[in-house]
mmCIF file of C-alpha atoms in Angstrom:
data_model
loop_
_atom_site.group_PDB
_atom_site.id
_atom_site.type_symbol
_atom_site.label_atom_id
_atom_site.label_comp_id
_atom_site.label_asym_id
_atom_site.label_seq_id
_atom_site.Cartn_x
_atom_site.Cartn_y
_atom_site.Cartn_z
ATOM 1 C CA ALA A 213 295.723 165.234 -69.992
ATOM 2 C CA GLY A 214 298.585 166.820 -68.001
ATOM 3 C CA ALA A 215 297.291 167.282 -64.203
ATOM 4 C CA ASP A 216 298.104 164.934 -61.691
ATOM 5 C CA THR A 217 294.673 164.113 -60.082
ATOM 6 C CA GLY A 218 295.947 161.137 -57.897
ATOM 7 C CA CYS A 219 293.736 158.381 -56.889
ATOM 8 C CA GLU A 220 290.689 158.399 -54.645
ATOM 9 C CA LEU A 221 289.731 155.536 -52.381
ATOM 10 C CA ASN A 222 286.230 155.165 -51.759
ATOM 11 C CA VAL A 223 284.923 152.467 -49.043
ATOM 12 C CA ASP A 224 281.781 151.709 -47.314
ATOM 13 C CA PHE A 225 280.783 148.918 -44.847
ATOM 14 C CA ASN A 226 277.086 148.373 -46.231
ATOM 15 C CA PRO A 227 276.657 144.622 -46.585
ATOM 16 C CA GLU A 228 275.635 143.394 -49.980
ATOM 17 C CA ASN A 229 274.019 140.144 -48.515
ATOM 18 C CA PHE A 230 273.890 138.381 -45.292
ATOM 19 C CA TYR A 231 271.466 135.528 -44.951
ATOM 20 C CA LEU A 232 270.237 132.255 -43.398
ATOM 21 C CA GLU A 233 269.470 129.040 -45.633
ATOM 22 C CA GLY A 234 268.507 125.473 -44.594
ATOM 23 C CA ASP A 235 266.088 122.807 -45.095
ATOM 24 C CA PHE A 236 262.684 122.692 -42.683
ATOM 25 C CA ALA A 237 262.636 118.990 -43.290
ATOM 26 C CA ALA A 238 266.058 118.385 -42.033
ATOM 27 C CA ILE A 239 265.628 120.836 -39.268
ATOM 28 C CA LEU A 240 262.650 119.022 -38.139
ATOM 29 C CA ALA A 241 264.106 115.764 -38.642
ATOM 30 C CA GLY A 242 266.882 116.506 -36.236
ATOM 31 C CA MET A 243 264.409 117.996 -33.833
ATOM 32 C CA THR A 244 262.105 115.118 -33.921
ATOM 33 C CA GLY A 245 264.271 112.019 -35.058
ATOM 34 C CA GLU A 246 261.714 111.387 -37.652
ATOM 35 C CA TYR A 247 262.573 111.048 -41.280
ATOM 36 C CA TYR A 248 260.735 113.247 -43.803
ATOM 37 C CA LYS A 249 260.463 112.348 -47.486
ATOM 38 C CA THR A 250 260.504 115.851 -48.878
ATOM 39 C CA ASP A 251 262.853 118.637 -49.094
ATOM 40 C CA ARG A 252 261.800 122.032 -47.952
ATOM 41 C CA PRO A 253 264.486 124.561 -48.439
ATOM 42 C CA PHE A 254 264.261 128.257 -47.262
ATOM 43 C CA THR A 255 266.122 131.357 -46.992
ATOM 44 C CA VAL A 256 265.808 134.466 -44.659
ATOM 45 C CA GLY A 257 267.711 137.588 -44.211
ATOM 46 C CA PHE A 258 269.509 139.979 -46.809
ATOM 47 C CA THR A 259 268.804 137.517 -49.537
ATOM 48 C CA PRO A 260 269.951 137.825 -52.939
ATOM 49 C CA LEU A 261 267.128 136.453 -55.544
ATOM 50 C CA PHE A 262 268.195 135.567 -59.146
ATOM 51 C CA PHE A 263 265.204 134.580 -61.573
ATOM 52 C CA GLN A 264 264.701 134.495 -65.199
ATOM 53 C CA ASN A 265 268.957 134.594 -65.678
ATOM 54 C CA GLY A 266 268.715 137.808 -63.823
ATOM 55 C CA LEU A 267 266.385 139.620 -66.091
ATOM 56 C CA TRP A 268 263.204 139.603 -64.144
ATOM 57 C CA MET A 269 264.819 139.458 -60.666
ATOM 58 C CA ASN A 270 268.393 140.059 -59.454
ATOM 59 C CA ASP A 271 268.400 141.834 -56.455
ATOM 60 C CA ALA A 272 269.229 141.317 -52.710
ATOM 61 C CA ILE A 273 266.269 141.970 -50.447
ATOM 62 C CA ILE A 274 265.525 141.908 -46.925
ATOM 63 C CA GLY A 275 263.073 139.251 -46.902
ATOM 64 C CA GLY A 276 263.176 135.291 -47.615
ATOM 65 C CA ALA A 277 262.058 132.662 -49.920
ATOM 66 C CA PHE A 278 260.523 129.185 -49.572
ATOM 67 C CA ALA A 279 260.836 126.508 -52.132
ATOM 68 C CA PHE A 280 259.165 123.283 -53.035
ATOM 69 C CA PRO A 281 261.834 121.307 -55.249
ATOM 70 C CA ALA A 282 262.688 118.401 -57.227
ATOM 71 C CA LEU A 283 258.737 117.788 -58.102
ATOM 72 C CA ASN A 284 258.099 115.443 -60.779
ATOM 73 C CA SER A 285 255.012 113.857 -63.168
ATOM 74 C CA LYS A 286 255.518 110.928 -65.368
ATOM 75 C CA PRO A 287 251.862 111.360 -66.895
ATOM 76 C CA LEU A 288 252.479 114.752 -67.926
ATOM 77 C CA ASP A 289 255.892 114.201 -69.131
ATOM 78 C CA ILE A 290 257.760 116.211 -66.392
ATOM 79 C CA SER A 291 260.892 115.071 -65.587
ATOM 80 C CA ASN A 292 261.811 118.001 -62.893
ATOM 81 C CA MET A 293 259.991 121.077 -61.439
ATOM 82 C CA ASP A 294 260.362 123.331 -58.861
ATOM 83 C CA PHE A 295 258.104 126.243 -57.197
ATOM 84 C CA THR A 296 259.416 129.258 -55.024
ATOM 85 C CA ILE A 297 257.494 131.795 -53.059
ATOM 86 C CA PHE A 298 259.227 135.097 -52.126
ATOM 87 C CA ALA A 299 258.564 138.160 -50.082
ATOM 88 C CA GLY A 300 260.872 141.465 -49.391
ATOM 89 C CA PHE A 301 260.251 144.193 -47.147
ATOM 90 C CA ASP A 302 263.081 146.670 -47.827
ATOM 91 C CA ASP A 303 266.105 147.164 -50.006
ATOM 92 C CA VAL A 304 263.743 146.367 -53.049
ATOM 93 C CA ASN A 305 265.117 148.126 -56.361
ATOM 94 C CA ASN A 306 263.118 148.402 -59.639
ATOM 95 C CA ARG A 307 263.790 151.284 -62.177
ATOM 96 C CA ALA A 308 259.935 152.355 -62.217
ATOM 97 C CA VAL A 309 259.954 153.209 -58.575
ATOM 98 C CA VAL A 310 261.757 156.481 -57.712
ATOM 99 C CA ASP A 311 262.117 158.723 -54.534
ATOM 100 C CA ALA A 312 261.564 162.488 -54.610
ATOM 101 C CA GLY A 313 264.837 163.159 -56.319
ATOM 102 C CA GLY A 314 264.093 160.841 -59.230
ATOM 103 C CA ALA A 315 266.333 158.095 -58.152
ATOM 104 C CA VAL A 316 265.655 154.442 -57.832
ATOM 105 C CA ALA A 317 264.016 154.084 -54.261
ATOM 106 C CA ASP A 318 265.943 151.721 -51.892
ATOM 107 C CA HIS A 319 263.389 151.846 -49.125
ATOM 108 C CA ASN A 320 259.613 152.016 -48.342
ATOM 109 C CA VAL A 321 258.872 149.201 -51.235
ATOM 110 C CA ASN A 322 257.787 145.528 -50.878
ATOM 111 C CA VAL A 323 257.809 142.941 -53.069
ATOM 112 C CA TYR A 324 255.891 139.543 -53.343
ATOM 113 C CA GLY A 325 255.965 136.812 -55.724
ATOM 114 C CA ALA A 326 256.134 133.351 -57.082
ATOM 115 C CA THR A 327 258.266 131.679 -59.606
ATOM 116 C CA GLY A 328 258.821 128.297 -60.881
ATOM 117 C CA PHE A 329 260.269 126.111 -63.526
ATOM 118 C CA ILE A 330 259.449 123.022 -65.428
ATOM 119 C CA GLU A 331 261.322 120.569 -67.571
ATOM 120 C CA THR A 332 259.290 118.944 -70.171
ATOM 121 C CA ARG A 333 259.214 117.805 -73.643
ATOM 122 C CA GLU A 334 263.096 118.366 -74.138
ATOM 123 C CA GLY A 335 262.714 121.965 -73.108
ATOM 124 C CA TYR A 336 262.612 124.170 -70.189
ATOM 125 C CA ILE A 337 259.557 126.295 -68.875
ATOM 126 C CA GLU A 338 260.145 129.238 -66.536
ATOM 127 C CA GLY A 339 257.674 131.571 -65.524
ATOM 128 C CA GLY A 340 256.743 134.040 -62.513
ATOM 129 C CA ILE A 341 254.590 136.677 -61.464
ATOM 130 C CA GLY A 342 255.002 139.303 -58.748
ATOM 131 C CA MET A 343 253.963 142.709 -57.251
ATOM 132 C CA ILE A 344 255.842 146.046 -56.017
ATOM 133 C CA ASP A 345 254.013 147.281 -53.331
ATOM 134 C CA VAL A 346 255.103 150.883 -52.517
ATOM 135 C CA ASP A 347 254.203 152.979 -49.365
ATOM 136 C CA ASP A 348 252.008 155.522 -50.956
ATOM 137 C CA ASP A 349 252.428 158.023 -48.120
ATOM 138 C CA LYS A 350 256.169 158.447 -48.702
ATOM 139 C CA LEU A 351 256.721 157.703 -52.511
ATOM 140 C CA GLY A 352 253.121 158.137 -53.908
ATOM 141 C CA ASP A 353 251.320 155.775 -56.131
ATOM 142 C CA GLN A 354 253.759 153.543 -57.771
ATOM 143 C CA ASP A 355 252.689 149.931 -57.338
ATOM 144 C CA LEU A 356 253.797 147.698 -60.066
ATOM 145 C CA TYR A 357 252.844 143.967 -61.457
ATOM 146 C CA SER A 358 254.991 142.222 -63.565
ATOM 147 C CA ALA A 359 255.226 138.765 -65.042
ATOM 148 C CA ALA A 360 257.850 136.765 -67.118
ATOM 149 C CA LEU A 361 257.524 133.334 -69.112
ATOM 150 C CA ALA A 362 260.211 131.865 -70.922
ATOM 151 C CA TRP A 363 260.858 128.519 -73.154
ATOM 152 C CA SER A 364 264.391 126.828 -73.659
ATOM 153 C CA ALA A 365 265.120 124.335 -76.025
ATOM 154 C CA ARG A 366 267.221 122.726 -78.634
ATOM 155 C CA TYR A 367 266.382 122.733 -82.284
ATOM 156 C CA LYS A 368 268.051 119.380 -83.525
ATOM 157 C CA ASP A 369 271.704 119.897 -83.802
ATOM 158 C CA ILE A 370 271.240 123.115 -85.470
ATOM 159 C CA ALA A 371 270.796 125.837 -82.655
ATOM 160 C CA SER A 372 269.721 126.412 -78.968
ATOM 161 C CA TYR A 373 267.238 129.131 -78.360
ATOM 162 C CA SER A 374 265.319 130.987 -75.499
ATOM 163 C CA VAL A 375 262.184 132.872 -76.039
ATOM 164 C CA ARG A 376 261.425 135.345 -73.139
ATOM 165 C CA GLY A 377 258.337 137.341 -72.593
ATOM 166 C CA PHE A 378 257.777 140.360 -70.030
ATOM 167 C CA ALA A 379 254.854 142.520 -69.125
ATOM 168 C CA SER A 380 254.505 145.003 -66.625
ATOM 169 C CA TYR A 381 251.583 147.487 -65.331
ATOM 170 C CA GLN A 382 251.817 150.410 -63.286
ATOM 171 C CA ASN A 383 249.016 152.898 -63.500
ATOM 172 C CA ARG A 384 249.775 156.176 -61.378
ATOM 173 C CA ASP A 385 247.149 158.419 -60.565
ATOM 174 C CA ASP A 386 249.296 161.325 -58.934
ATOM 175 C CA GLY A 387 250.323 162.968 -62.254
ATOM 176 C CA ALA A 388 253.639 161.651 -62.232
ATOM 177 C CA GLN A 389 255.004 159.729 -65.250
ATOM 178 C CA THR A 390 254.412 155.976 -65.507
ATOM 179 C CA LEU A 391 257.748 154.186 -65.831
ATOM 180 C CA GLY A 392 256.694 150.753 -65.498
ATOM 181 C CA LYS A 393 254.004 149.775 -67.909
ATOM 182 C CA GLY A 394 254.797 147.864 -71.097
ATOM 183 C CA TYR A 395 255.654 144.534 -72.856
ATOM 184 C CA ALA A 396 259.174 143.118 -74.227
ATOM 185 C CA LEU A 397 259.963 140.153 -76.278
ATOM 186 C CA LEU A 398 263.570 138.683 -76.166
ATOM 187 C CA LEU A 399 264.955 135.874 -78.760
ATOM 188 C CA GLU A 400 268.338 134.448 -77.876
ATOM 189 C CA THR A 401 269.838 131.858 -80.025
ATOM 190 C CA SER A 402 273.362 129.983 -80.447
ATOM 191 C CA TRP A 403 274.328 128.141 -83.505
ATOM 192 C CA ASN A 404 276.184 124.714 -83.620
ATOM 193 C CA THR A 405 279.582 124.717 -85.576
ATOM 194 C CA SER A 406 282.065 122.119 -86.375
ATOM 195 C CA GLN A 407 283.674 123.116 -83.145
ATOM 196 C CA PRO A 408 280.406 123.299 -81.054
ATOM 197 C CA TYR A 409 282.173 123.823 -77.414
ATOM 198 C CA THR A 410 284.667 126.460 -78.494
ATOM 199 C CA LEU A 411 283.104 128.511 -81.572
ATOM 200 C CA ILE A 412 279.919 129.725 -80.817
ATOM 201 C CA PRO A 413 277.967 132.207 -83.083
ATOM 202 C CA TYR A 414 274.906 133.768 -81.589
ATOM 203 C CA ALA A 415 272.173 136.106 -82.524
ATOM 204 C CA ASN A 416 269.938 137.691 -79.887
ATOM 205 C CA PHE A 417 267.013 140.085 -80.658
ATOM 206 C CA PHE A 418 264.364 142.165 -78.843
ATOM 207 C CA LEU A 419 261.234 144.145 -79.146
ATOM 208 C CA GLY A 420 259.803 146.287 -76.265
ATOM 209 C CA ILE A 421 256.668 148.300 -76.209
ATOM 210 C CA ASP A 422 255.996 151.186 -74.056
ATOM 211 C CA ARG A 423 257.979 150.966 -70.777
ATOM 212 C CA PRO A 424 258.613 147.129 -69.874
ATOM 213 C CA GLN A 425 260.163 146.384 -66.247
ATOM 214 C CA GLY A 426 261.292 143.209 -64.599
ATOM 215 C CA LEU A 427 260.171 142.720 -60.950
ATOM 216 C CA ALA A 428 263.339 143.813 -59.042
ATOM 217 C CA GLY A 429 266.944 144.864 -60.029
ATOM 218 C CA ALA A 430 269.216 147.416 -61.007
ATOM 219 C CA ASP A 431 270.027 146.373 -64.621
ATOM 220 C CA GLY A 432 267.579 146.509 -67.710
ATOM 221 C CA LEU A 433 266.035 143.764 -69.387
ATOM 222 C CA LEU A 434 268.688 143.554 -72.431
ATOM 223 C CA LYS A 435 271.707 143.145 -69.888
ATOM 224 C CA ASN A 436 272.099 139.523 -71.451
ATOM 225 C CA THR A 437 271.433 140.664 -74.989
ATOM 226 C CA GLY A 438 275.040 141.263 -75.845
ATOM 227 C CA ILE A 439 278.412 142.600 -74.492
ATOM 228 C CA ASN A 440 277.382 146.107 -75.936
ATOM 229 C CA PHE A 441 274.344 146.085 -73.497
ATOM 230 C CA GLU A 442 276.647 145.491 -70.304
ATOM 231 C CA SER A 443 278.157 147.978 -67.994
ATOM 232 C CA ASP A 444 279.566 147.787 -64.490
ATOM 233 C CA GLY A 445 279.041 149.453 -61.246
ATOM 234 C CA LEU A 446 282.821 150.456 -60.705
ATOM 235 C CA THR A 447 283.835 152.267 -63.897
ATOM 236 C CA GLY A 448 280.661 153.197 -65.597
ATOM 237 C CA PHE A 449 281.677 151.311 -68.837
ATOM 238 C CA PRO A 450 279.506 152.777 -71.541
ATOM 239 C CA PHE A 451 276.986 150.768 -73.431
ATOM 240 C CA LEU A 452 273.897 150.753 -75.408
ATOM 241 C CA ASP A 453 270.552 151.667 -73.755
ATOM 242 C CA ASP A 454 269.443 148.251 -71.946
ATOM 243 C CA SER A 455 265.708 149.178 -71.044
ATOM 244 C CA ALA A 456 263.863 147.784 -74.499
ATOM 245 C CA ALA A 457 261.659 151.091 -74.037
ATOM 246 C CA ASP A 458 259.882 151.482 -77.428
ATOM 247 C CA ALA A 459 262.718 150.047 -79.375
ATOM 248 C CA PHE A 460 263.798 147.159 -81.184
ATOM 249 C CA GLY A 461 267.121 145.598 -82.291
ATOM 250 C CA GLY A 462 269.591 143.040 -81.148
ATOM 251 C CA ALA A 463 272.990 141.617 -80.988
ATOM 252 C CA ILE A 464 274.892 139.100 -83.527
ATOM 253 C CA GLY A 465 278.500 137.945 -82.482
ATOM 254 C CA ILE A 466 280.743 135.049 -82.240
ATOM 255 C CA GLN A 467 282.481 133.604 -79.090
ATOM 256 C CA TYR A 468 285.743 131.756 -79.588
ATOM 257 C CA LEU A 469 287.108 129.709 -76.387
ATOM 258 C CA GLY A 470 290.516 128.502 -78.092
ATOM 259 C CA ALA A 471 291.121 124.854 -76.329
ATOM 260 C CA LEU A 472 288.963 126.123 -73.252
ATOM 261 C CA ASP A 473 291.612 128.059 -72.128
ATOM 262 C CA ARG A 474 290.881 131.583 -73.348
ATOM 263 C CA GLN A 475 287.686 133.821 -74.423
ATOM 264 C CA LEU A 476 287.526 135.971 -77.513
ATOM 265 C CA VAL A 477 284.013 137.693 -78.309
ATOM 266 C CA VAL A 478 283.462 140.382 -81.276
ATOM 267 C CA GLU A 479 279.903 141.578 -81.433
ATOM 268 C CA VAL A 480 277.831 144.390 -83.240
ATOM 269 C CA ALA A 481 274.529 145.528 -81.602
ATOM 270 C CA THR A 482 271.841 148.068 -82.527
ATOM 271 C CA VAL A 483 268.951 149.703 -80.533
ATOM 272 C CA GLN A 484 266.282 151.239 -83.080
ATOM 273 C CA GLU A 485 263.672 153.613 -81.370
ATOM 274 C CA PHE A 486 260.078 153.589 -82.521
ATOM 275 C CA GLY A 487 257.873 155.113 -80.137
ATOM 276 C CA ASN A 488 257.352 158.104 -77.706
ATOM 277 C CA ASP A 489 258.194 156.139 -74.477
ATOM 278 C CA SER A 490 261.826 155.726 -75.877
ATOM 279 C CA ASN A 491 264.785 156.368 -73.588
ATOM 280 C CA ILE A 492 266.942 157.411 -76.518
ATOM 281 C CA ALA A 493 267.064 160.497 -79.091
ATOM 282 C CA GLY A 494 267.976 158.510 -81.707
ATOM 283 C CA ASN A 495 269.149 155.070 -83.205
ATOM 284 C CA GLN A 496 272.212 153.349 -81.445
ATOM 285 C CA TYR A 497 274.895 151.082 -83.090
ATOM 286 C CA ALA A 498 277.779 149.557 -81.584
ATOM 287 C CA LEU A 499 280.907 147.370 -81.940
ATOM 288 C CA GLY A 500 282.334 145.560 -79.029
ATOM 289 C CA VAL A 501 285.256 142.987 -78.177
ATOM 290 C CA ARG A 502 286.103 141.219 -75.054
ATOM 291 C CA TRP A 503 289.179 139.084 -74.283
ATOM 292 C CA GLN A 504 289.959 136.898 -71.254
ATOM 293 C CA LEU A 505 292.718 134.681 -70.331
ATOM 294 C CA PRO A 506 293.246 132.461 -67.031
ATOM 295 C CA VAL A 507 296.844 133.100 -66.504
ATOM 296 C CA SER A 508 296.359 130.422 -63.582
ATOM 297 C CA GLN A 509 293.605 128.542 -61.779
ATOM 298 C CA ALA A 510 293.309 131.751 -59.462
ATOM 299 C CA TRP A 511 294.446 134.857 -61.678
ATOM 300 C CA ILE A 512 292.554 135.723 -64.565
ATOM 301 C CA ILE A 513 292.921 138.968 -66.875
ATOM 302 C CA ARG A 514 290.493 140.608 -69.055
ATOM 303 C CA ALA A 515 290.014 143.336 -71.536
ATOM 304 C CA ASP A 516 286.847 145.108 -72.878
ATOM 305 C CA ALA A 517 286.571 147.659 -75.363
ATOM 306 C CA MET A 518 283.244 149.335 -77.333
ATOM 307 C CA ALA A 519 282.742 152.009 -79.738
ATOM 308 C CA GLY A 520 279.010 153.349 -79.871
ATOM 309 C CA LEU A 521 277.546 155.615 -82.385
ATOM 310 C CA ARG A 522 274.480 157.445 -81.309
ATOM 311 C CA ASN A 523 272.182 159.525 -83.498
ATOM 312 C CA ASN A 524 271.157 162.942 -81.820
ATOM 313 C CA ALA A 525 273.391 162.140 -79.023
ATOM 314 C CA ASP A 526 277.371 162.136 -78.036
ATOM 315 C CA ASN A 527 279.026 158.968 -79.248
ATOM 316 C CA VAL A 528 280.684 156.901 -76.768
ATOM 317 C CA PHE A 529 283.967 154.855 -76.387
ATOM 318 C CA GLY A 530 285.507 152.738 -73.751
ATOM 319 C CA ALA A 531 288.085 150.354 -72.868
ATOM 320 C CA ARG A 532 288.958 148.578 -69.891
ATOM 321 C CA PHE A 533 291.398 146.064 -68.496
ATOM 322 C CA GLU A 534 291.170 144.087 -65.432
ATOM 323 C CA VAL A 535 292.878 141.627 -63.192
ATOM 324 C CA ARG A 536 290.959 139.071 -61.457
ATOM 325 C CA ARG A 537 291.616 136.812 -58.510
ATOM 326 C CA LYS A 538 289.475 133.805 -57.731
ATOM 327 C CA PHE A 539 289.152 132.806 -54.378
#
């Protein structure tokens, strides 16, 4: 306190995404005058891809994707299924692939993969497999293989749940530390109350072994486990370790939406370390609160606060207030 440090404006003109999307079937129909019964959507360019609720992949890559949507099978009781293949040739980010300075590499990294979902038996299956292909001459041996599988459903009128499993394999033979070999299991649950749409208790848990990684993205596997695992790229808001590296824990909270005109979330969370590959020096605990209010259809105000207690490390505290304009 005391000195007036003023404000600093940081601006860059780096594009966040720039892509073309369309449907091959519709394009061919326009070119040939013939009708095609199937849809064949595609996208190409600086393309954002979002799979497994953003946990497995949430990254804008220079590449593209091609999908086979709206499939079904009556004998297998499949009401809807969708399969997508994708490839990226630059701007692919993975926490386990680093440059010479130890930062997440932005270039000389490719990604290839396939993902899909199936709606069947009153549930939802989502799975994907992929590979990070690294230029060995520039970044060393950091190739990584990743897979994800999830099942989401509702148990009677009591609770909704999702079980998600992640596995990654990376074997470096250049003597450097392996950052992308491990497994993680996540359980996300929300519970019904007498106000099922506005008063929602939730309890989410995780177990991570070694150093599990998703396929592509800047965030850790726990970013959706609770509000105490979320940060942002603007303020560096404090959060609990979100890597799930040799750790277990979870978040328990309650969300209240009023008359669907506001949001209040109160949550407690913890990360417990248990292995040599953990990213933390001791157990972590946090209490977090979030409040949002739509002032109008265009303007929203939001406030967050958290207090984190970290064994063998400095405790963290944070508060922020945002005014958001919807366009």
